[in-house]
GROMACS .gro file of C-alpha atoms in nm:
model
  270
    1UNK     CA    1  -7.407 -11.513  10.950
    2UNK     CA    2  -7.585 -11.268  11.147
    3UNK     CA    3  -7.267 -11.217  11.340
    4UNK     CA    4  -7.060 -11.133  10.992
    5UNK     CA    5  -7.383 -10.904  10.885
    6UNK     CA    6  -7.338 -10.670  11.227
    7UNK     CA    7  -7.008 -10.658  11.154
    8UNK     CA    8  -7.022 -10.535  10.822
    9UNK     CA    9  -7.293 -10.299  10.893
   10UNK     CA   10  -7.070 -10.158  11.147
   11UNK     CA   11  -6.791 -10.113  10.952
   12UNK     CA   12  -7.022  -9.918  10.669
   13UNK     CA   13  -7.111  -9.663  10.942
   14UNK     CA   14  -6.771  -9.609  11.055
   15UNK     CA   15  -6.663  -9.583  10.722
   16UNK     CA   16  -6.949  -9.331  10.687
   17UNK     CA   17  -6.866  -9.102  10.984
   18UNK     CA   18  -6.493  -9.124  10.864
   19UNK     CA   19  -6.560  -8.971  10.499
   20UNK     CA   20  -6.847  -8.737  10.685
   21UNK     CA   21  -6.622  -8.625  10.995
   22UNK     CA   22  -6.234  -8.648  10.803
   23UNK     CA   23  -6.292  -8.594  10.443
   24UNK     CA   24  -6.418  -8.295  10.315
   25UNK     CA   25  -6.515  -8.258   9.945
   26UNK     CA   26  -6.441  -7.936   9.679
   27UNK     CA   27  -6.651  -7.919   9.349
   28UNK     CA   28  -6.550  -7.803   9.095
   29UNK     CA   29  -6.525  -7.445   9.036
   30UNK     CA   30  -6.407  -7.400   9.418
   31UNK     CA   31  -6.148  -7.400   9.637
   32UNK     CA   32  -6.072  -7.454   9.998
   33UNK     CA   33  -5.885  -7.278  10.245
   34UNK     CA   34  -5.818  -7.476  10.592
   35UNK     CA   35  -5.805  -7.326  10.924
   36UNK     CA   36  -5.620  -7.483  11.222
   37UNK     CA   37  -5.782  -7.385  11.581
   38UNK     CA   38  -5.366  -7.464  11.695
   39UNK     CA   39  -5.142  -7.293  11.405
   40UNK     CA   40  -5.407  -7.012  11.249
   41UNK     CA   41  -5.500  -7.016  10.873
   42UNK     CA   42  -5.278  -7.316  10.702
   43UNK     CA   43  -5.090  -7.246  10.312
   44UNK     CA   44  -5.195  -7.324  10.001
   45UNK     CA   45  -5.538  -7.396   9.829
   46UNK     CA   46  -5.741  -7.702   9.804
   47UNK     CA   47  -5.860  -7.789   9.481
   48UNK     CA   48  -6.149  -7.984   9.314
   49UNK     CA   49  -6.124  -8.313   9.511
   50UNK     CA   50  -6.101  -8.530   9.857
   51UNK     CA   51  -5.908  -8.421  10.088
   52UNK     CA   52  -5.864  -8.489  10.496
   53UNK     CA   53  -5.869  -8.307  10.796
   54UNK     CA   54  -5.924  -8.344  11.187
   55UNK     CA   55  -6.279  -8.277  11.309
   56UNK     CA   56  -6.291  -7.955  11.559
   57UNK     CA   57  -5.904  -7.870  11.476
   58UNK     CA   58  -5.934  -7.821  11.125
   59UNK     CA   59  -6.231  -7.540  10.958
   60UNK     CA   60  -6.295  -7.546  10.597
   61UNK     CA   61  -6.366  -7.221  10.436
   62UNK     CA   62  -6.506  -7.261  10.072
   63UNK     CA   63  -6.453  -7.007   9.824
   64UNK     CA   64  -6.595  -6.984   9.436
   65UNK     CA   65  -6.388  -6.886   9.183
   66UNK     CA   66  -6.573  -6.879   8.919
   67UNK     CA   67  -6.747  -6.566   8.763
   68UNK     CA   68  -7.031  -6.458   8.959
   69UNK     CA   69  -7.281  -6.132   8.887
   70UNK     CA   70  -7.297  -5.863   9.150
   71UNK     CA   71  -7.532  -5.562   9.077
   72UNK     CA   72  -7.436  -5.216   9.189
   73UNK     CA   73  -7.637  -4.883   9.220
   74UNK     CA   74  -7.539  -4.536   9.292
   75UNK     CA   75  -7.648  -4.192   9.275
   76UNK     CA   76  -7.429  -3.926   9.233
   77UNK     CA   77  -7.371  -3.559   9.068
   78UNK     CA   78  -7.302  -3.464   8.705
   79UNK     CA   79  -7.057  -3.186   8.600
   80UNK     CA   80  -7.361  -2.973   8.511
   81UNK     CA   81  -7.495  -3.053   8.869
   82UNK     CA   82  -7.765  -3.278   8.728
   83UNK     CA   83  -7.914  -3.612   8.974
   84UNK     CA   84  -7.797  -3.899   8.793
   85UNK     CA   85  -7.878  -4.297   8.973
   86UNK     CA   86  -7.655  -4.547   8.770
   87UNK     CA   87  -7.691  -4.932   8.846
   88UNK     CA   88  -7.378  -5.088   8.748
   89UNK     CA   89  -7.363  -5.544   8.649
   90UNK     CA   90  -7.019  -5.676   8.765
   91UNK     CA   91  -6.896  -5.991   8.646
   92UNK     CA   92  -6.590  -6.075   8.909
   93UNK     CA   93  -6.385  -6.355   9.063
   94UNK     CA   94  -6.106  -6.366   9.308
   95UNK     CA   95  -5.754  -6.448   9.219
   96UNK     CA   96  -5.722  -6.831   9.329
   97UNK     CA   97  -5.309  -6.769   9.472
   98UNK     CA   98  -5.455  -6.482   9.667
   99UNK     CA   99  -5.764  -6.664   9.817
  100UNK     CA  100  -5.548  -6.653  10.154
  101UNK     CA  101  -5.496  -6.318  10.141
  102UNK     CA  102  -5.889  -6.183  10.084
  103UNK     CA  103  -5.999  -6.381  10.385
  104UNK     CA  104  -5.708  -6.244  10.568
  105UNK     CA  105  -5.787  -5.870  10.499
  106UNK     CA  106  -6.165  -5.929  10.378
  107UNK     CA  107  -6.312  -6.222  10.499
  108UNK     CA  108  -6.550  -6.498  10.301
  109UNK     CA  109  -6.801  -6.229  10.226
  110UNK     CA  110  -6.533  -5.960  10.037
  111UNK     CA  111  -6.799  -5.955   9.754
  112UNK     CA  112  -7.058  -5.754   9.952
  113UNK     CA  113  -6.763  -5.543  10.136
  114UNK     CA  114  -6.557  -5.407   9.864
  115UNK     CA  115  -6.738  -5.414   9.537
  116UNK     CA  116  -6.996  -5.135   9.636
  117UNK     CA  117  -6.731  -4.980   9.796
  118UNK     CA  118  -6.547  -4.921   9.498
  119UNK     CA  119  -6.773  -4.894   9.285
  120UNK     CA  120  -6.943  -4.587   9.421
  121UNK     CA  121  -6.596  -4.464   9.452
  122UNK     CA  122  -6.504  -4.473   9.114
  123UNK     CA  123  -6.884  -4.369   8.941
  124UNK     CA  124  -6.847  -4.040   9.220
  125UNK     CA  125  -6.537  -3.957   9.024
  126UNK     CA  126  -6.618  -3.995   8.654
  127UNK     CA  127  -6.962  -3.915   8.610
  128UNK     CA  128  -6.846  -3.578   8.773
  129UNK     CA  129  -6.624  -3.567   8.434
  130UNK     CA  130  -6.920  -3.557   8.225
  131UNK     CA  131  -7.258  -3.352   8.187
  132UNK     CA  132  -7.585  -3.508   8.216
  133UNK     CA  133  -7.630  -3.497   7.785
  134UNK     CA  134  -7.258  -3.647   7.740
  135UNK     CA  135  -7.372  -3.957   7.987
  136UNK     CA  136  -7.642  -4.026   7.728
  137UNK     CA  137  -7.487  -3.955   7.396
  138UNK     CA  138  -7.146  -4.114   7.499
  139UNK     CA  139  -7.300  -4.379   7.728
  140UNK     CA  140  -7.063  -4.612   7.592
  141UNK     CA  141  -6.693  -4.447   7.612
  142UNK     CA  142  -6.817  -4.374   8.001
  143UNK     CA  143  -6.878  -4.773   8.020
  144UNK     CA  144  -6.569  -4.821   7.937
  145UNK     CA  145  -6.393  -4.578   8.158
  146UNK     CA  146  -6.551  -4.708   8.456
  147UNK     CA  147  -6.463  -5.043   8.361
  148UNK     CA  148  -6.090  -4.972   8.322
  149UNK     CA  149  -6.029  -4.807   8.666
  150UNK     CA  150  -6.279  -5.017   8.815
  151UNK     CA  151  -6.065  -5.305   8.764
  152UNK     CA  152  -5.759  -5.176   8.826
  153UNK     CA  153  -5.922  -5.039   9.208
  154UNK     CA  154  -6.060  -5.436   9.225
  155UNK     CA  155  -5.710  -5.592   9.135
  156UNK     CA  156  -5.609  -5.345   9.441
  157UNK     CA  157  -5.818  -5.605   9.621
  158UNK     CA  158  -5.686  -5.886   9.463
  159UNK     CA  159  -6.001  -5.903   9.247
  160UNK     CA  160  -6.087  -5.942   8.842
  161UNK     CA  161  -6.350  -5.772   8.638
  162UNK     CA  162  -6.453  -5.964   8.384
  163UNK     CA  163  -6.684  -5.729   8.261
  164UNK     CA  164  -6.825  -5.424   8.348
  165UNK     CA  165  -7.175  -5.229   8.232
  166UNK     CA  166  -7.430  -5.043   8.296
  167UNK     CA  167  -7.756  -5.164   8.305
  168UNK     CA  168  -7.953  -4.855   8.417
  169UNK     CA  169  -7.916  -4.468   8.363
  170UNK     CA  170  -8.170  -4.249   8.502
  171UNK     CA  171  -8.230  -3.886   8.581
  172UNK     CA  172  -8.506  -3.636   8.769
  173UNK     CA  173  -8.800  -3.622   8.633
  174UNK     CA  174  -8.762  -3.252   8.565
  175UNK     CA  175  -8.428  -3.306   8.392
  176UNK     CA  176  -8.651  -3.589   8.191
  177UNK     CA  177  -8.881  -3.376   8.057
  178UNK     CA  178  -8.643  -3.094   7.967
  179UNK     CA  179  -8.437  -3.325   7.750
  180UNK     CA  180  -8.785  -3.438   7.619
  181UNK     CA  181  -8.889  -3.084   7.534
  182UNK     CA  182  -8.559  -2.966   7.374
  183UNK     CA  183  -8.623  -3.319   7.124
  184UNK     CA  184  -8.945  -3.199   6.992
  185UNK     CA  185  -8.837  -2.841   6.995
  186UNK     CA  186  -8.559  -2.971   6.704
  187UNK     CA  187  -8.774  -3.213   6.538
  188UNK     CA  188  -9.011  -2.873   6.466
  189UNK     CA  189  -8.726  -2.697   6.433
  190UNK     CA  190  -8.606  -2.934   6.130
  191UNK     CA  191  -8.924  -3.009   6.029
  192UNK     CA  192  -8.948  -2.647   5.941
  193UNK     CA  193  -8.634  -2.615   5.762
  194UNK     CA  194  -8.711  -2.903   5.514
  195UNK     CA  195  -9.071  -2.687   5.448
  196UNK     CA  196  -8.907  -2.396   5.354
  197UNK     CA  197  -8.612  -2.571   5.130
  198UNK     CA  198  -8.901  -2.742   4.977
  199UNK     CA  199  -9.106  -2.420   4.892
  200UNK     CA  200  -8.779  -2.271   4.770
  201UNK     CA  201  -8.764  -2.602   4.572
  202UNK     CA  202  -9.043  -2.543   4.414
  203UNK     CA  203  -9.023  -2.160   4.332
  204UNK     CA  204  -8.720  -2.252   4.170
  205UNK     CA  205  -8.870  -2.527   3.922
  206UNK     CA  206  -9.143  -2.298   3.888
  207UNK     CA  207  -8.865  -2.028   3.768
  208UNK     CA  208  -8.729  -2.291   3.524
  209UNK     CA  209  -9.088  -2.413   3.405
  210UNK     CA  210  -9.186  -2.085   3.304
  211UNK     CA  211  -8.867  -1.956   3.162
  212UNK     CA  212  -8.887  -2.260   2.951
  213UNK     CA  213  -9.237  -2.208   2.826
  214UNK     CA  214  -9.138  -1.847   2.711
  215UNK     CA  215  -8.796  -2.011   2.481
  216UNK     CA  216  -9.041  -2.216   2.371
  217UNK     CA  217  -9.323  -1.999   2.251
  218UNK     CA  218  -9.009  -1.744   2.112
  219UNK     CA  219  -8.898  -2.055   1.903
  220UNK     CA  220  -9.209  -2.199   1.782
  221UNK     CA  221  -9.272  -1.796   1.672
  222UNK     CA  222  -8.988  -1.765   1.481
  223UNK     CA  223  -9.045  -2.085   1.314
  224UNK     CA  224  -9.388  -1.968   1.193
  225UNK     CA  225  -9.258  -1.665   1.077
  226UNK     CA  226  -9.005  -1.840   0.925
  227UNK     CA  227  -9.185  -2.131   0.736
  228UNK     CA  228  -9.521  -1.981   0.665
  229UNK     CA  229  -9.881  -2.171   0.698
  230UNK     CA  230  -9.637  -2.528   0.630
  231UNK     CA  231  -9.605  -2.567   1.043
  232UNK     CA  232  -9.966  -2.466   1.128
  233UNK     CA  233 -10.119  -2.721   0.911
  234UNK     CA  234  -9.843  -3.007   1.000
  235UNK     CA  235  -9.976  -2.871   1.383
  236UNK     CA  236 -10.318  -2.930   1.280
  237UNK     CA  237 -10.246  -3.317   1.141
  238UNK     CA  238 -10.052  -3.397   1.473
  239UNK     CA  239 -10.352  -3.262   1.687
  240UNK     CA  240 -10.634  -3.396   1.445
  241UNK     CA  241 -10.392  -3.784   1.491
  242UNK     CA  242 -10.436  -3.727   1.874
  243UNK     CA  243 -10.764  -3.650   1.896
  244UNK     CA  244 -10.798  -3.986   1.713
  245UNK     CA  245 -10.626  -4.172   1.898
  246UNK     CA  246 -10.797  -4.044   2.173
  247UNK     CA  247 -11.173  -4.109   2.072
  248UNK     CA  248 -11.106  -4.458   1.934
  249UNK     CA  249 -10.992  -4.587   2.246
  250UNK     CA  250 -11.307  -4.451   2.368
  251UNK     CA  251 -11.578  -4.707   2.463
  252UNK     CA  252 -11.857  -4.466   2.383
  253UNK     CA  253 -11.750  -4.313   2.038
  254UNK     CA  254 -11.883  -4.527   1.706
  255UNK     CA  255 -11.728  -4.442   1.387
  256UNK     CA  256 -11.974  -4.488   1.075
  257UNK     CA  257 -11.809  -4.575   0.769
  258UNK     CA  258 -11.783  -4.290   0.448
  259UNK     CA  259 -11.703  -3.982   0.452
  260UNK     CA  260 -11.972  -3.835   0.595
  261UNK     CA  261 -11.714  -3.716   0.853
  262UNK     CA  262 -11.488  -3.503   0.760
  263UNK     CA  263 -11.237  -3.451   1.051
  264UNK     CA  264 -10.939  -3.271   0.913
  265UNK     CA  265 -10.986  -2.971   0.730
  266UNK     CA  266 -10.657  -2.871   0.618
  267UNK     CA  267 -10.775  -2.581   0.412
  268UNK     CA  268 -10.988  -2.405   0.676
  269UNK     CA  269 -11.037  -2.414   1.036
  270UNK     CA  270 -11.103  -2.733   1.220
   0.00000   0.00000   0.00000
């Protein structure tokens, strides 16, 4: 029994350094490229899976194809000779038929050798297209810009962009507080032009308000002249009915009962 145990046991560790020494493994989202120390890099790509080689002969090279985040920065010139530092987020992955190619011309690590290469390539050229205040106000059609020929330079390296952006725009400090200063300087200077279309507001209701009063003090003349004493006393009864009104909603006014109060005096003065 002990006999059958050793036996087993050492068939579990060969088994062991056979999968660890001929079989290598890809996970998913990778792929494999395998090198032969006799015929140079070998066709095709490994995908997710098992697969064999021959210990010393045969080196794996891994690569990951899916997308992966690389952060650029650069600082470069304006069109209006402004200092301008731009950090750019990539979101790329290499074409999986091409994987052979890259680490032909490239090698495993073409992330870190041609993405800032390009990159400060193609922000050098654009943001020279634009002035320091068009980078800010149309922040978003240079995005896009530098996305479009930034992926047509990576597909040049047989890489794709899925997105492009930038994260960070930044300028001197004196440039800063220039753009600062020319802000407040138009918030005053609207600020000012809504105080002075308000005052003219207001002269011109004024205008209105008076002309008003003067129709109607012409037309309340002409219908006194016109009707007599009738439209001074019926003047008199609406002002004595307000007055009224007035005092008895008035906590501190008592009426006392009679007519020991005369309050309209039609005939006379009141």
């Amino acid at each position: 029994m002990l006999n059958r145990m050793g036996k087993a046991g050492g068939a579990i560790v060969l088994s062991g350094l056979f999968l660890n020494n001929f079989i290598f493994v890809v996970d998913g989202g990778e792929r494999a490229l395998k090198m032969d120390a006799l015929r140079g890099l070998q066709p095709g790509t490994y995908g997710e899976g098992m697969h064999f080689r021959i210990p010393i002969i045969h080196k794996i090279i891994k690569f990951e194809v899916r997308s992966r985040v690389n952060l650029v920065a650069a600082e470069t010139g304006t069109k209006d000779l402004q200092t301008v530092s731009i950090a750019l987020r990539l979101l790329f992955r290499p074409q999986e038929d091409k994987l052979s190619e890259i680490y032909n011309n490239t090698g495993a690590d073409y992330d870190k050798r041609i993405l800032p290469s390009i990159s400060n390539e193609v922000l050098k050229s654009i943001v020279a297209q634009y002035n320091a205040e068009q980078l800010i106000s149309q922040r978003e059609k240079v995005s896009k810009e530098i996305r479009e020929v930034l992926g047509k330079r990576a597909h040049e390296f047989n890489l794709i962009l899925d997105d492009v952006a930038i994260t960070d725009l930044q300028f001197s400090r004196e440039f800063a507080s220039a753009i600062e200063q020319k802000q407040v300087a138009q918030q005053r200077a609207e600020r000012a032009k809504f105080i002075v279309f308000k005052r003219e507001e207001e002269t011109k209701a004024n205008i209105l308000r008076a002309e008003g009063e003067a129709e109607a003090a012409t037309l309340i003349a002409d219908a006194m002249a016109d009707s007599g004493p009738g439209l001074v006393t019926m003047r008199k009864i609406e002002c004595a009915q307000h007055i009224a009104d007035t005092l008895k909603s008035s906590p501190n006014v008592t009426f006392l009962s009679g007519n020991t109060v005369n309050m309209l005096n039609l005939g006379g003065g009141m």
